[in-house]
mmCIF file of C-alpha atoms in Angstrom:
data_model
loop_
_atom_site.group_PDB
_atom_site.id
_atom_site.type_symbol
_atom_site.label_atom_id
_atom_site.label_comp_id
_atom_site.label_asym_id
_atom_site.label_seq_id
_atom_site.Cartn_x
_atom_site.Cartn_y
_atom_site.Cartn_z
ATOM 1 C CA UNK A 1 -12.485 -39.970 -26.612
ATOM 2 C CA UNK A 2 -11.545 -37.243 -24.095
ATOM 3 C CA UNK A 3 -13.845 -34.822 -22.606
ATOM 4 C CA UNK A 4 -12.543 -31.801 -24.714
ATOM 5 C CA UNK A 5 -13.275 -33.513 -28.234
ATOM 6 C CA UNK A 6 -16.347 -34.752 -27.082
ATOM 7 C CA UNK A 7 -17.151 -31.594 -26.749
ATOM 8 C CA UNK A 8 -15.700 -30.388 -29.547
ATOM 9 C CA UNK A 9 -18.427 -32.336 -31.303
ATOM 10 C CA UNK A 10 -21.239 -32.074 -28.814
ATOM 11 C CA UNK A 11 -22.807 -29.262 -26.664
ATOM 12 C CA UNK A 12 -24.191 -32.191 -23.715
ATOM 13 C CA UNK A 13 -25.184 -35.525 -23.914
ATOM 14 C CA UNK A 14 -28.363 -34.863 -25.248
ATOM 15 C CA UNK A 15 -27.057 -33.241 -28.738
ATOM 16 C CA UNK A 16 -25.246 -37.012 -28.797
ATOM 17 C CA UNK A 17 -28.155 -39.069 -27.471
ATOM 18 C CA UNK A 18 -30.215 -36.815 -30.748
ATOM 19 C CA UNK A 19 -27.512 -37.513 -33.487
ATOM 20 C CA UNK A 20 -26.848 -40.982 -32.988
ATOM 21 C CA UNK A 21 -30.383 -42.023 -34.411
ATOM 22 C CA UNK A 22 -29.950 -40.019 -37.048
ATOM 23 C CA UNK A 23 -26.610 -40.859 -38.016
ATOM 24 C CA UNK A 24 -27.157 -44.821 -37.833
ATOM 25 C CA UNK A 25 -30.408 -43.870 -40.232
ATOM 26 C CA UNK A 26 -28.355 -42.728 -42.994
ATOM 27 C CA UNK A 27 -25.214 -45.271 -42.694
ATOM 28 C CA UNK A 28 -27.653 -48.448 -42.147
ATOM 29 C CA UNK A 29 -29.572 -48.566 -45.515
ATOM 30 C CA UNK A 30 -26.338 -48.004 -47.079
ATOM 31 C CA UNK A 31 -24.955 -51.241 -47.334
ATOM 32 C CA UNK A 32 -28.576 -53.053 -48.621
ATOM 33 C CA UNK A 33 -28.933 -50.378 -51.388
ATOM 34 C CA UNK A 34 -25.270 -51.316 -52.340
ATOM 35 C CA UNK A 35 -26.690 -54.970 -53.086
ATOM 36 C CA UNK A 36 -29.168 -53.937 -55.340
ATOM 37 C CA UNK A 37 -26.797 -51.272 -57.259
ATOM 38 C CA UNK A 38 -24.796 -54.237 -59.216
ATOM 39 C CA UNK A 39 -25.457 -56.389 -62.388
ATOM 40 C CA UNK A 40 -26.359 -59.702 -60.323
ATOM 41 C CA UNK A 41 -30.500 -59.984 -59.872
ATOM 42 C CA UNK A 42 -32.518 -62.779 -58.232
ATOM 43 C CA UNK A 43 -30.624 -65.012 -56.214
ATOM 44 C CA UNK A 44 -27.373 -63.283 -56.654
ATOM 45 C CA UNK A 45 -28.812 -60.401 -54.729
ATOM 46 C CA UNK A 46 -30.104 -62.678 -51.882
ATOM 47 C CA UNK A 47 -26.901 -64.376 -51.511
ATOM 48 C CA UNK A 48 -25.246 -60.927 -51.438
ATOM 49 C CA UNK A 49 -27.566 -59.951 -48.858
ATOM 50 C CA UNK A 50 -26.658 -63.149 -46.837
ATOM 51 C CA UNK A 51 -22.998 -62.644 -46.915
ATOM 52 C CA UNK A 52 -23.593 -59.089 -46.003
ATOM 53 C CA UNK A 53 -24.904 -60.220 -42.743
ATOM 54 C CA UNK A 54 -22.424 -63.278 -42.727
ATOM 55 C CA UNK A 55 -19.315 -61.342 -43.165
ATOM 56 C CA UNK A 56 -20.497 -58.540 -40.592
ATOM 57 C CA UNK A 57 -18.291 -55.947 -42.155
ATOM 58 C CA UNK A 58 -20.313 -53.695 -43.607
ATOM 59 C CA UNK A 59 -22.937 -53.691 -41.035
ATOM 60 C CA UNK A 60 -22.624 -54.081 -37.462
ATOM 61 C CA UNK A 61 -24.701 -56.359 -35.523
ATOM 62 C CA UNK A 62 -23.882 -54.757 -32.019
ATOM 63 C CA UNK A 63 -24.559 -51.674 -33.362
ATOM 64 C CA UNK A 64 -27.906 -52.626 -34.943
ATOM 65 C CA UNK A 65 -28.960 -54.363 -31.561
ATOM 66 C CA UNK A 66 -27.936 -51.203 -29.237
ATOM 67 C CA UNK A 67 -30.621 -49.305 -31.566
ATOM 68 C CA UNK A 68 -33.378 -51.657 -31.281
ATOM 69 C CA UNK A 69 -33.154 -51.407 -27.378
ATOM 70 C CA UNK A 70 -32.962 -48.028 -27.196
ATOM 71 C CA UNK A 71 -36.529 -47.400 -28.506
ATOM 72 C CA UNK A 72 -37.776 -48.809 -24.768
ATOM 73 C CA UNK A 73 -36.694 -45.117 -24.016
ATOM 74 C CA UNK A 74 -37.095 -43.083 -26.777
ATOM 75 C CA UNK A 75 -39.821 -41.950 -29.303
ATOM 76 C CA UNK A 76 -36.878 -40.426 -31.423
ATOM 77 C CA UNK A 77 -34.790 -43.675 -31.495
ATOM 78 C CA UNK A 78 -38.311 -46.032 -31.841
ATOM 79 C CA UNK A 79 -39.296 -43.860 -35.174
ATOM 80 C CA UNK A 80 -35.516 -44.196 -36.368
ATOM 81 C CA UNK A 81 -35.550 -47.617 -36.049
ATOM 82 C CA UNK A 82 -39.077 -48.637 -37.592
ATOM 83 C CA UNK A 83 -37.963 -46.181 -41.074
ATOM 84 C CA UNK A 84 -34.951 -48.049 -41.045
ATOM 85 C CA UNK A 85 -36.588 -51.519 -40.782
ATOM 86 C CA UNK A 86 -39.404 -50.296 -43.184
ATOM 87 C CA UNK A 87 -36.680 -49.231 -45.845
ATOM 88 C CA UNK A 88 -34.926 -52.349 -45.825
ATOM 89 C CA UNK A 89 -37.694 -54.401 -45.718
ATOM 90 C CA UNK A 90 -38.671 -52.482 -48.442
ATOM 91 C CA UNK A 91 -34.838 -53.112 -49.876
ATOM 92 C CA UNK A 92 -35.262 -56.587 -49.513
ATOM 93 C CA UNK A 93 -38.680 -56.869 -51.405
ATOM 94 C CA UNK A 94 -36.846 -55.905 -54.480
ATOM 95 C CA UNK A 95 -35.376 -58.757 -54.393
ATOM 96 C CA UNK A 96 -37.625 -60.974 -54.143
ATOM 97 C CA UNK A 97 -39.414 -59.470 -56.862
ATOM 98 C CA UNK A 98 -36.209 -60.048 -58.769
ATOM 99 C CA UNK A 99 -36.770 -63.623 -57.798
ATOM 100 C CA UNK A 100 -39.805 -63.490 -59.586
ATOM 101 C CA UNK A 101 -42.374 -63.244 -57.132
ATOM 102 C CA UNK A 102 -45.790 -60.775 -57.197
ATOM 103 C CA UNK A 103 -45.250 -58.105 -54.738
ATOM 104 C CA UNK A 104 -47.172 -59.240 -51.571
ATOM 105 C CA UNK A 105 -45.453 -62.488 -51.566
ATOM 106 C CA UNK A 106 -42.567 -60.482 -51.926
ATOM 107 C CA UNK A 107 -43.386 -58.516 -49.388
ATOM 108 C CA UNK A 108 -43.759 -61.070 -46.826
ATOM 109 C CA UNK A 109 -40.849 -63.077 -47.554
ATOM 110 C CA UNK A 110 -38.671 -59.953 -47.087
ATOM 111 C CA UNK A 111 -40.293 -59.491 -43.474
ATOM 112 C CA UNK A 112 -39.894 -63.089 -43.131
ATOM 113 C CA UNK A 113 -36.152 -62.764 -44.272
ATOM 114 C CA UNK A 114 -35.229 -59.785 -42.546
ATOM 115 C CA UNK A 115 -37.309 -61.085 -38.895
ATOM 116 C CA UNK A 116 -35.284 -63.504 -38.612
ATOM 117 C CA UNK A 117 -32.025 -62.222 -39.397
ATOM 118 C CA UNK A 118 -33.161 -59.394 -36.572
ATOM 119 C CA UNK A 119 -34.170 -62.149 -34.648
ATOM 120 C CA UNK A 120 -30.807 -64.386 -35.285
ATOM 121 C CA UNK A 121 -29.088 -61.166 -33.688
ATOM 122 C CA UNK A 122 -31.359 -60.654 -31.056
ATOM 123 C CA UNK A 123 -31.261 -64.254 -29.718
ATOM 124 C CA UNK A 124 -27.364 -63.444 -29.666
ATOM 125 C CA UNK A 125 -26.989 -67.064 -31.160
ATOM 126 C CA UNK A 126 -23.504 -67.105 -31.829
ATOM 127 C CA UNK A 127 -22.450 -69.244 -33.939
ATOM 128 C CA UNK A 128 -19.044 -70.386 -35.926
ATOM 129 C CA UNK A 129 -18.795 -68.568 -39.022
ATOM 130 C CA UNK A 130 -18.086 -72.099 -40.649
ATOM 131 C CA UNK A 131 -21.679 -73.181 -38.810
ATOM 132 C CA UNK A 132 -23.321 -70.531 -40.442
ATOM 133 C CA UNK A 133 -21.721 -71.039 -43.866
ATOM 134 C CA UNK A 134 -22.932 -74.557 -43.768
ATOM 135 C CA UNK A 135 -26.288 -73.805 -42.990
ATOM 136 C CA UNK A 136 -26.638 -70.983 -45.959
ATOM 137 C CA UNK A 137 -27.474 -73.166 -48.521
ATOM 138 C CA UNK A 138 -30.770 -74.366 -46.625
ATOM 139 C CA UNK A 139 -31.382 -71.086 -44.984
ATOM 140 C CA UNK A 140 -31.578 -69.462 -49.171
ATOM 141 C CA UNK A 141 -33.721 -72.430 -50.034
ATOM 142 C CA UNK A 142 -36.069 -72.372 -47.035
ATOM 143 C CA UNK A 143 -36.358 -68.122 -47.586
ATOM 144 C CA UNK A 144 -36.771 -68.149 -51.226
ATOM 145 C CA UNK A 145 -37.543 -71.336 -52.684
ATOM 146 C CA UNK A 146 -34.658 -71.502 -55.066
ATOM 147 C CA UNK A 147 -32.094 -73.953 -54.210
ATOM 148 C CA UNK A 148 -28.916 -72.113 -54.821
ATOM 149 C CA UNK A 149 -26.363 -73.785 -57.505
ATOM 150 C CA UNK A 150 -22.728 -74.723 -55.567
ATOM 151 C CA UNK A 151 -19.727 -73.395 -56.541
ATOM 152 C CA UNK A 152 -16.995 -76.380 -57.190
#
């Protein structure tokens, strides 16, 4: 970007540093409300939601972890990021209840889910794709208590 069309955009730094937030708030829900738009319920959602974070395409890990640190700093950015969290926490919780479960056990197994997938990027773990896709199967079991069927 050069310094004109930043500009063009942005009166200072600070107009940035004050959309940013904002913008990330109404792109990162996007792709966990997409989940729960579709026919599939239960454990189709939940594996959805695991290759969503798998696959990395639709949401953006770096991204996501540059937000979470900037709340250290910011009041704006911390109040961003706990709506977002709420909301797909919240997101997530539908699908448990899909699963079948009442809605405080639902509850906590999203914030169980979701921890540790913040947690996962956090810890910057980095793992093979193929590592991860091998581990899937257990990680649905352990998170929801249905042991997904395999696809041969």
């Amino acid at each position: 970007m050069t310094r004109g069309s930043f500009y063009w955009h942005f009166r200072d730094r600070k107009e940035l540093h004050d959309a940013l937030p904002e913008s990330w708030e109404v792109t990162s829900a996007t792709s966990f409300e997409r989940l729960l738009d579709g026919e599939e319920r239960g454990i189709e959602e939940f594996t959805a939601l695991c290759e969503l974070w798998l696959e990395e395409r639709a949401l953006n890990p770096a991204w996501d972890s540059a937000m979470r640190d900037w709340p250290r700093s910011s009041p704006q950015a911390a109040r961003v990021v706990r709506r977002v969290d709420n909301r797909r926490i919240e997101l997530i919780q539908r699908i448990f209840i899909d699963l079948g479960y009442d809605e405080p056990e639902a509850f906590v197994r999203a914030r169980v889910t979701y921890f540790h997938q913040v947690g996962y990027y956090a810890l910057g773990l980095g793992e093979t794709k193929a590592r991860r896709r091998e581990l899937l199967p257990l990680y649905v079991r352990v998170l929801t208590g249905v042991t997904p069927s395999r696809k041969d």
